[in-house]
Short mmCIF file of C-alpha atoms in Angstrom, two decimals:
data_model
loop_
_atom_site.label_atom_id
_atom_site.label_comp_id
_atom_site.label_asym_id
_atom_site.label_seq_id
_atom_site.Cartn_x
_atom_site.Cartn_y
_atom_site.Cartn_z
CA MET A 141 48.38 75.53 94.64
CA GLU A 142 51.62 74.41 93.31
CA THR A 143 51.75 72.39 90.19
CA SER A 144 54.98 71.61 89.41
CA THR A 145 57.90 68.67 90.51
CA PRO A 146 60.52 70.54 92.15
CA ALA A 147 62.95 67.80 92.63
CA LEU A 148 65.50 69.84 90.45
CA MET A 149 65.52 72.79 93.20
CA THR A 150 67.78 70.25 94.71
CA ASP A 151 71.60 71.85 94.78
CA HIS A 152 74.39 70.10 93.12
CA TYR A 153 76.32 69.89 96.52
CA GLU A 154 73.36 68.06 97.80
CA LEU A 155 73.52 65.36 95.80
CA THR A 156 77.46 65.20 96.07
CA MET A 157 76.64 64.43 100.05
CA ILE A 158 74.33 61.77 99.31
CA SER A 159 76.38 60.06 96.96
CA ALA A 160 78.81 60.06 99.19
CA ALA A 161 76.61 59.10 102.00
CA LEU A 162 75.38 55.94 100.47
CA LYS A 163 78.71 54.64 99.79
CA ASP A 164 79.84 54.75 103.32
CA GLY A 165 76.78 53.73 104.74
CA THR A 166 75.98 57.00 106.37
CA ALA A 167 72.89 58.03 104.33
CA SER A 168 70.45 56.03 106.56
CA ARG A 169 71.48 57.82 109.98
CA SER A 170 69.04 59.28 111.91
CA CYS A 171 69.36 63.20 111.61
CA VAL A 172 67.63 66.11 112.78
CA PHE A 173 67.88 69.25 110.81
CA GLU A 174 66.50 72.99 111.96
CA VAL A 175 65.83 76.16 110.10
CA PHE A 176 66.64 79.22 112.36
CA ALA A 177 68.29 82.77 111.55
CA ARG A 178 71.18 83.35 113.28
CA ARG A 179 70.32 87.36 113.23
CA LEU A 180 67.27 89.27 111.71
CA PRO A 181 68.14 91.87 108.72
CA THR A 182 69.42 95.14 109.35
CA GLY A 183 67.06 97.61 111.28
CA ARG A 184 64.33 94.73 112.04
CA ARG A 185 62.66 93.25 115.27
CA TYR A 186 60.95 90.35 114.16
CA GLY A 187 60.51 87.87 111.66
CA VAL A 188 57.47 86.27 110.28
CA VAL A 189 57.21 82.65 109.21
CA ALA A 190 55.75 82.66 105.92
CA GLY A 191 55.62 79.70 102.82
CA THR A 192 55.34 76.66 105.26
CA GLY A 193 51.70 75.97 103.52
CA ARG A 194 53.56 76.31 99.92
CA LEU A 195 56.49 74.41 101.16
CA ILE A 196 54.66 71.56 102.64
CA GLU A 197 52.88 70.75 99.36
CA LEU A 198 55.70 71.08 97.63
CA ILE A 199 57.67 68.57 99.99
CA ARG A 200 54.41 65.92 100.15
CA ASP A 201 54.46 66.16 95.91
CA PHE A 202 58.85 65.77 95.57
CA ARG A 203 59.51 63.67 93.20
CA PHE A 204 62.66 62.68 90.66
CA ASP A 205 60.82 61.69 87.71
CA PRO A 206 62.65 59.32 85.03
CA ALA A 207 63.74 62.67 82.96
CA GLU A 208 65.37 64.38 85.49
CA VAL A 209 67.33 61.32 86.95
CA ASP A 210 68.29 60.58 83.65
CA TYR A 211 70.07 64.34 83.18
CA LEU A 212 71.37 63.44 86.24
CA ARG A 213 72.87 60.64 85.20
CA THR A 214 74.07 61.69 82.02
CA ALA A 215 75.38 64.86 83.11
CA GLY A 216 77.66 63.19 85.63
CA VAL A 217 76.12 64.70 88.46
CA VAL A 218 75.14 61.06 90.24
CA ASP A 219 76.36 57.24 90.06
CA GLU A 220 73.89 54.28 89.42
CA THR A 221 73.29 53.73 92.80
CA THR A 222 72.65 57.47 94.01
CA ALA A 223 70.66 57.39 90.49
CA LYS A 224 68.45 54.66 91.87
CA TRP A 225 67.77 56.38 95.14
CA LEU A 226 66.60 59.51 93.79
CA ALA A 227 63.96 57.31 91.30
CA ASP A 228 62.73 55.45 94.04
CA TYR A 229 62.56 59.03 96.81
CA ARG A 230 59.69 59.75 98.83
CA PHE A 231 60.13 61.54 102.16
CA THR A 232 58.85 59.38 104.97
CA GLY A 233 60.27 61.74 107.96
CA ASP A 234 58.72 64.11 110.42
CA ILE A 235 58.67 68.18 110.27
CA GLU A 236 57.30 70.32 112.90
CA GLY A 237 57.43 73.84 112.95
CA TYR A 238 56.47 77.36 113.92
CA ALA A 239 52.48 78.02 112.27
CA GLU A 240 52.66 79.97 109.36
CA GLY A 241 52.12 83.57 110.30
CA GLU A 242 54.34 82.96 113.59
CA LEU A 243 57.06 85.84 114.88
CA PHE A 244 60.27 84.37 114.90
CA PHE A 245 63.61 85.94 116.46
CA PRO A 246 67.32 84.99 116.02
CA GLY A 247 67.87 81.29 116.86
CA SER A 248 64.32 80.31 116.77
CA PRO A 249 63.46 76.64 115.59
CA ILE A 250 60.85 77.98 113.17
CA LEU A 251 61.42 73.72 110.90
CA THR A 252 62.50 71.01 112.24
CA VAL A 253 63.08 68.16 109.90
CA THR A 254 64.04 64.43 111.07
CA GLY A 255 64.66 61.31 109.11
CA THR A 256 67.50 59.62 107.58
CA PHE A 257 70.72 61.96 106.06
CA ALA A 258 69.79 61.31 102.60
CA GLU A 259 66.05 61.80 102.79
CA CYS A 260 66.36 65.36 104.76
CA VAL A 261 69.23 66.74 103.05
CA VAL A 262 67.96 66.33 100.00
CA LEU A 263 65.51 69.25 100.96
CA GLU A 264 67.88 71.84 102.04
CA THR A 265 67.93 74.27 98.72
CA LEU A 266 63.88 73.53 98.45
CA ILE A 267 63.23 74.11 102.37
CA LEU A 268 65.48 77.52 102.41
CA SER A 269 64.30 78.59 98.85
CA VAL A 270 60.36 78.87 100.21
CA LEU A 271 61.08 80.13 103.45
CA ASN A 272 63.40 82.82 102.27
CA HIS A 273 61.97 84.29 100.05
CA ASP A 274 58.45 83.98 101.58
CA SER A 275 59.45 85.36 105.18
CA ALA A 276 61.42 88.14 103.82
CA ILE A 277 58.20 89.34 101.94
CA ALA A 278 55.75 89.07 104.73
CA ALA A 279 58.38 90.46 106.96
CA ALA A 280 57.98 93.99 104.81
CA ALA A 281 54.47 93.60 104.29
CA ALA A 282 53.66 93.54 107.81
CA ARG A 283 55.38 96.08 108.35
CA MET A 284 53.68 98.29 106.09
CA VAL A 285 50.58 97.23 107.33
CA THR A 286 51.80 98.27 110.48
CA ALA A 287 52.56 101.63 109.22
CA ALA A 288 48.92 101.87 107.39
CA ARG A 289 47.08 102.30 110.62
CA GLY A 290 44.35 100.39 109.14
CA ARG A 291 44.10 101.51 105.62
CA PRO A 292 43.87 98.80 103.00
CA ILE A 293 47.05 98.23 101.06
CA ILE A 294 46.67 96.96 97.41
CA GLU A 295 49.73 94.25 96.21
CA MET A 296 50.97 95.86 93.13
CA GLY A 297 54.88 93.96 92.40
CA SER A 298 54.21 91.43 89.78
CA ARG A 299 55.91 93.36 87.18
CA ARG A 300 58.98 93.74 89.21
CA THR A 301 59.91 90.23 90.37
CA HIS A 302 60.22 86.47 88.78
CA GLU A 303 56.68 85.48 87.18
CA HIS A 304 56.88 82.84 89.90
CA ALA A 305 57.90 84.55 93.12
CA ALA A 306 55.17 87.35 92.19
CA VAL A 307 52.53 84.65 92.92
CA ALA A 308 54.49 83.72 96.15
CA ALA A 309 54.72 87.10 97.13
CA ALA A 310 51.23 88.11 96.44
CA ARG A 311 50.53 85.15 99.00
CA ALA A 312 52.97 86.07 101.11
CA SER A 313 51.78 89.93 101.68
CA TYR A 314 48.46 88.70 102.09
CA LEU A 315 49.03 86.95 104.44
CA ALA A 316 50.72 89.73 106.07
CA GLY A 317 47.33 91.93 105.98
CA PHE A 318 47.56 93.36 102.27
CA ALA A 319 43.77 93.85 101.60
CA SER A 320 44.11 92.20 97.59
CA THR A 321 46.21 91.96 94.73
CA SER A 322 46.66 92.61 91.76
CA ASN A 323 47.92 89.20 90.70
CA LEU A 324 45.31 87.35 88.92
CA ALA A 325 47.61 83.78 89.18
CA ALA A 326 47.50 84.42 93.43
CA GLY A 327 44.19 85.32 93.12
CA ARG A 328 43.15 81.86 91.49
CA ALA A 329 45.21 79.59 93.82
CA TYR A 330 44.67 81.33 97.09
CA GLY A 331 41.28 82.95 96.85
CA ILE A 332 43.12 86.20 97.68
CA PRO A 333 40.53 89.04 96.51
CA THR A 334 41.68 90.98 93.51
CA THR A 335 41.77 94.37 92.58
CA GLY A 336 43.65 96.73 90.17
CA THR A 337 42.79 100.16 87.61
CA SER A 338 44.14 101.09 84.22
CA ALA A 339 47.57 102.20 83.93
CA HIS A 340 48.87 105.46 82.22
CA ALA A 341 48.97 103.65 78.91
CA PHE A 342 45.19 103.17 78.43
CA THR A 343 44.82 107.23 78.92
CA LEU A 344 47.05 108.05 76.33
CA LEU A 345 45.58 105.33 73.86
CA HIS A 346 42.48 107.70 73.50
CA ASP A 347 42.53 111.26 71.97
CA ASP A 348 42.19 112.88 75.35
CA GLU A 349 41.60 111.97 79.16
CA PRO A 350 37.67 112.63 79.49
CA THR A 351 37.46 109.92 76.67
CA ALA A 352 39.54 107.44 78.15
CA PHE A 353 37.71 107.81 81.52
CA GLY A 354 34.41 107.86 80.11
CA SER A 355 35.46 104.39 78.10
CA GLN A 356 36.78 102.66 81.71
CA VAL A 357 33.35 103.86 83.49
CA ALA A 358 31.25 102.31 80.38
CA ALA A 359 33.07 99.16 80.87
CA LEU A 360 33.28 99.07 84.28
CA GLY A 361 30.39 101.66 86.46
CA LYS A 362 31.27 104.02 88.65
CA ASN A 363 32.68 101.37 91.28
CA THR A 364 36.23 101.83 89.64
CA THR A 365 39.64 103.45 89.94
CA LEU A 366 40.73 106.55 87.55
CA LEU A 367 44.17 107.10 87.61
CA VAL A 368 44.30 110.97 87.49
CA ASP A 369 48.21 111.92 87.20
CA THR A 370 48.84 110.77 83.26
CA TYR A 371 48.47 115.08 82.68
CA ASP A 372 47.74 117.86 84.97
CA ILE A 373 46.45 116.21 88.46
CA SER A 374 43.81 119.10 89.21
CA GLN A 375 42.36 118.85 85.80
CA GLY A 376 42.49 114.85 86.00
CA ILE A 377 40.18 114.88 88.81
CA ARG A 378 37.82 117.56 87.02
CA ASN A 379 37.72 115.08 84.16
CA ALA A 380 36.91 111.97 86.45
CA ILE A 381 34.25 113.60 88.38
CA ALA A 382 32.91 115.32 85.50
CA VAL A 383 32.93 112.04 83.72
CA ALA A 384 31.80 109.72 86.27
CA GLY A 385 30.12 111.95 88.99
CA PRO A 386 30.43 112.63 92.40
CA ASP A 387 29.93 108.97 93.57
CA LEU A 388 32.77 108.04 91.66
CA ARG A 389 34.13 104.82 93.78
CA ALA A 390 38.55 106.21 93.70
CA VAL A 391 41.08 107.99 92.30
CA ARG A 392 44.79 107.13 92.12
CA ILE A 393 47.86 109.32 92.22
CA ASP A 394 51.02 107.69 91.34
CA SER A 395 53.39 110.52 91.40
CA GLY A 396 54.36 113.55 93.08
CA ASP A 397 54.92 114.80 96.03
CA LEU A 398 52.34 112.63 97.47
CA SER A 399 51.79 114.19 100.83
CA VAL A 400 51.45 117.63 99.14
CA LEU A 401 48.98 115.99 96.47
CA ALA A 402 46.66 114.22 99.12
CA GLN A 403 45.61 117.28 100.95
CA GLN A 404 45.14 119.02 97.82
CA SER A 405 43.14 116.18 95.71
CA ARG A 406 40.75 115.65 98.85
CA GLU A 407 40.07 119.56 99.28
CA LEU A 408 39.32 119.52 95.29
CA LEU A 409 37.35 116.20 94.96
CA ASP A 410 34.90 117.78 98.10
CA SER A 411 34.54 120.84 96.30
CA LEU A 412 33.62 118.99 93.68
CA GLY A 413 30.80 117.11 95.63
CA ALA A 414 32.79 113.79 95.56
CA THR A 415 32.62 113.52 99.09
CA GLU A 416 32.74 109.75 99.18
CA THR A 417 35.36 109.17 96.23
CA LYS A 418 39.00 107.73 97.77
CA ILE A 419 42.46 108.57 97.33
CA VAL A 420 44.74 105.67 96.17
CA VAL A 421 48.44 106.68 96.21
CA SER A 422 51.09 104.54 94.51
CA GLY A 423 54.33 104.77 93.28
CA ASP A 424 57.87 103.35 94.89
CA MET A 425 55.43 102.78 98.71
CA ASP A 426 57.38 101.33 101.42
CA GLU A 427 56.79 101.28 104.88
CA TYR A 428 58.41 104.83 105.58
CA SER A 429 56.93 106.50 102.78
CA ILE A 430 53.22 104.64 103.79
CA ALA A 431 54.23 106.34 107.41
CA THR A 432 54.96 109.44 106.61
CA LEU A 433 51.56 109.82 105.14
CA ALA A 434 49.74 108.60 108.38
CA ALA A 435 48.07 111.99 108.58
CA GLU A 436 47.20 112.62 105.10
CA PRO A 437 43.53 112.27 103.71
CA VAL A 438 44.70 109.12 102.11
CA ASP A 439 42.99 105.90 101.85
CA MET A 440 44.42 103.19 100.37
CA TYR A 441 48.16 102.13 99.52
CA GLY A 442 49.69 100.49 96.71
CA ALA A 443 53.05 98.56 97.17
CA GLY A 444 54.78 96.82 94.05
CA THR A 445 58.79 96.97 94.52
CA ALA A 446 59.57 97.19 97.81
CA VAL A 447 57.47 94.41 98.94
CA VAL A 448 58.31 91.75 96.18
CA THR A 449 61.88 92.92 97.27
CA GLY A 450 61.26 92.71 101.05
CA SER A 451 61.93 96.30 101.70
CA GLY A 452 65.82 95.89 101.44
CA ALA A 453 65.81 92.74 103.32
CA PRO A 454 65.43 89.90 99.83
CA THR A 455 66.18 87.11 102.49
CA ALA A 456 65.01 86.34 105.78
CA GLY A 457 68.53 85.11 106.25
CA LEU A 458 67.34 81.39 107.22
CA VAL A 459 69.94 78.46 107.48
CA TYR A 460 69.36 74.64 107.72
CA LYS A 461 71.82 73.30 110.11
CA LEU A 462 72.33 69.52 111.17
CA VAL A 463 71.76 69.40 114.86
CA GLU A 464 71.54 65.90 116.00
CA VAL A 465 72.58 62.60 114.59
CA GLU A 466 71.52 59.08 116.12
CA GLY A 467 70.39 61.00 119.07
CA ARG A 468 73.56 62.74 119.72
CA PRO A 469 73.79 66.67 119.32
CA VAL A 470 76.37 67.95 117.28
CA VAL A 471 77.35 71.55 117.15
CA LYS A 472 79.54 73.40 114.19
CA ARG A 473 82.07 75.60 115.61
CA SER A 474 83.07 78.28 113.33
CA GLU A 475 83.74 81.77 114.24
CA ASN A 476 80.30 83.63 114.04
CA LYS A 477 78.51 80.74 112.97
CA ALA A 478 78.72 78.07 115.67
CA THR A 479 75.19 76.20 116.41
CA VAL A 480 73.54 74.84 119.35
CA GLY A 481 73.17 71.32 119.24
CA GLY A 482 70.28 69.41 120.16
CA ARG A 483 66.59 69.29 118.57
CA LYS A 484 65.19 72.76 120.38
CA VAL A 485 61.51 73.01 121.60
CA ALA A 486 60.43 76.57 121.43
CA VAL A 487 57.71 78.41 124.15
CA ARG A 488 56.78 82.02 124.03
CA ARG A 489 56.14 83.81 127.41
CA HIS A 490 53.18 85.89 128.24
CA LYS A 491 52.42 88.43 130.95
CA PRO A 492 48.80 87.73 132.35
CA THR A 493 47.86 90.78 129.99
CA GLY A 494 48.89 88.34 126.85
CA THR A 495 51.77 90.79 126.08
CA ALA A 496 54.92 88.38 124.96
CA ILE A 497 57.78 88.93 127.14
CA GLU A 498 60.10 86.47 125.86
CA GLU A 499 61.05 83.39 124.09
CA ILE A 500 62.55 80.67 125.69
CA ILE A 501 64.10 77.88 123.39
CA TYR A 502 64.99 74.43 125.41
CA SER A 503 68.08 72.29 123.37
CA GLN A 504 66.91 68.44 124.43
CA GLY A 505 64.85 69.67 127.52
CA VAL A 506 61.36 69.51 128.74
CA PRO A 507 60.16 72.82 128.59
CA ASP A 508 59.15 74.54 132.31
CA HIS A 509 55.54 75.35 131.30
CA GLN A 510 54.33 78.49 133.27
CA ALA A 511 50.96 80.39 133.43
CA GLY A 512 51.16 82.25 129.83
CA ASP A 513 53.50 80.19 128.15
CA ARG A 514 52.38 78.92 124.42
CA LEU A 515 54.25 75.88 122.72
CA LEU A 516 55.60 77.38 119.39
CA GLN A 517 55.50 74.15 117.10
CA ARG A 518 53.40 72.02 115.14
CA THR A 519 53.24 68.66 113.63
CA PHE A 520 53.00 69.52 110.17
CA ILE A 521 54.49 65.83 108.20
CA GLN A 522 54.15 62.90 110.45
CA ALA A 523 56.01 59.60 108.92
CA GLY A 524 55.83 61.10 105.53
CA GLU A 525 51.58 61.71 105.86
CA VAL A 526 51.15 65.49 105.83
CA GLN A 527 49.09 66.88 108.65
CA ALA A 528 46.12 69.13 109.00
CA MET A 529 47.23 72.64 107.75
CA PRO A 530 45.86 75.79 108.74
CA ALA A 531 44.23 77.40 105.55
CA LEU A 532 45.74 80.93 104.64
CA PRO A 533 42.65 83.24 106.44
CA GLU A 534 43.99 81.34 109.90
CA SER A 535 47.52 82.21 109.30
CA ARG A 536 46.79 85.86 108.46
CA GLU A 537 44.82 86.40 111.45
CA HIS A 538 47.61 84.04 113.38
CA LEU A 539 49.82 86.90 112.53
CA ARG A 540 47.94 89.55 113.38
CA GLN A 541 47.27 88.39 116.71
CA CYS A 542 51.19 87.87 117.13
CA LEU A 543 51.82 91.49 116.42
CA ILE A 544 48.93 92.28 118.64
CA SER A 545 50.80 90.29 121.30
CA ILE A 546 54.41 92.07 121.25
CA PRO A 547 55.28 94.92 123.06
CA TRP A 548 54.51 98.55 121.33
CA GLU A 549 58.41 99.09 121.02
CA GLY A 550 58.71 96.13 118.90
CA LEU A 551 56.41 97.65 116.08
CA LYS A 552 58.56 100.73 115.82
CA LEU A 553 60.15 101.00 111.98
CA SER A 554 63.40 102.53 113.76
CA ALA A 555 66.50 99.96 114.30
CA GLY A 556 66.43 98.48 117.35
CA ASP A 557 66.39 95.38 119.39
CA PRO A 558 64.64 92.29 118.50
CA ALA A 559 60.68 93.12 120.04
CA ILE A 560 61.05 90.05 122.77
CA PRO A 561 64.64 88.63 124.15
CA VAL A 562 65.26 84.95 123.25
CA VAL A 563 66.55 82.69 126.03
CA ILE A 564 68.35 79.59 124.73
CA VAL A 565 68.20 76.40 127.64
CA PRO A 566 71.50 74.15 126.55
CA THR A 567 71.46 70.76 126.76
CA ALA A 568 71.89 69.03 129.99
#
């Protein structure tokens, strides 16, 4: 759960617009803003909505405290009228959107924010910061989960990102299907299972490897994982089994040619009678390296840098655009950045077998429902009041079902078209 007030996540330019709108009387105009992606990151066939649960809590608690207002006034960012408006700010509008864990495609209206211009535009940076980060992490993690083919993955990237982003990344990875995280703050905040083992420093601390292993087993028992590649991997495995016995839970390999080493390690463990000892591999794992190990005797993966940086796509590319003013559609016509005006309603169409075949987006229209259609948007905030939100495990299961529903080609790691086509029905 978030604990800090995020008001100064607001950008300077948002307050510039609010100040001007308050002065000319347009700040109170009824508006609709939408969050969507113009395109998916290169090589991706779907996006994953993530961070909604965090975001709604942040919007609920979004306040400018007196010290923040004083700073903005003293720094000359806002005038007295705007300062007073900020001091009294509460979001009183409506927010609808795709469920957390839902798949999205180019043009999908994944979040719709309705209210006055001022109360909606002040949230732009916060909304995009949360959704762009978490959705990027979840999409990368989902691809890794698919590549792992049912084998568990541990999220262990906290040392490769900002301390607050590390917690959000652990949450998004778990949403996408990771089994656990090494981040204890995420475990405490979101109930995510935590796990971890020692690093090379612990082995180097001791006079020799058997002593280090013995210390770890004495403290944690045999249901632990011993890191065996500090020196020589084969000897490390022999030392591990000699110390812990053949019922040691697991060994971890963090370097080298993991394909070859996994095979050799499995053969050695079996020859030592440790047939149930698992093999965990880590070390700059991404969806492609995980996929190359599909046929190897690997039992679990550890992913760090790649997952917390979106595996090459650190942002989901989401934008926040004004699409309606006082019930009138408005559009941006800039080259390559044109928008479709009007509030959107989206449905996912399926075959009788449950396979998704297309997403249909209606602009200022009523969906033409057919059998197998699923309405994608849900109400999160109504008249400023937060509605019941799904728990993280429920969103995790929702994503799992969504991935099952798309055609198998959509799960490929190779570049290609979006998993399903998107049809936009324009304003009548």
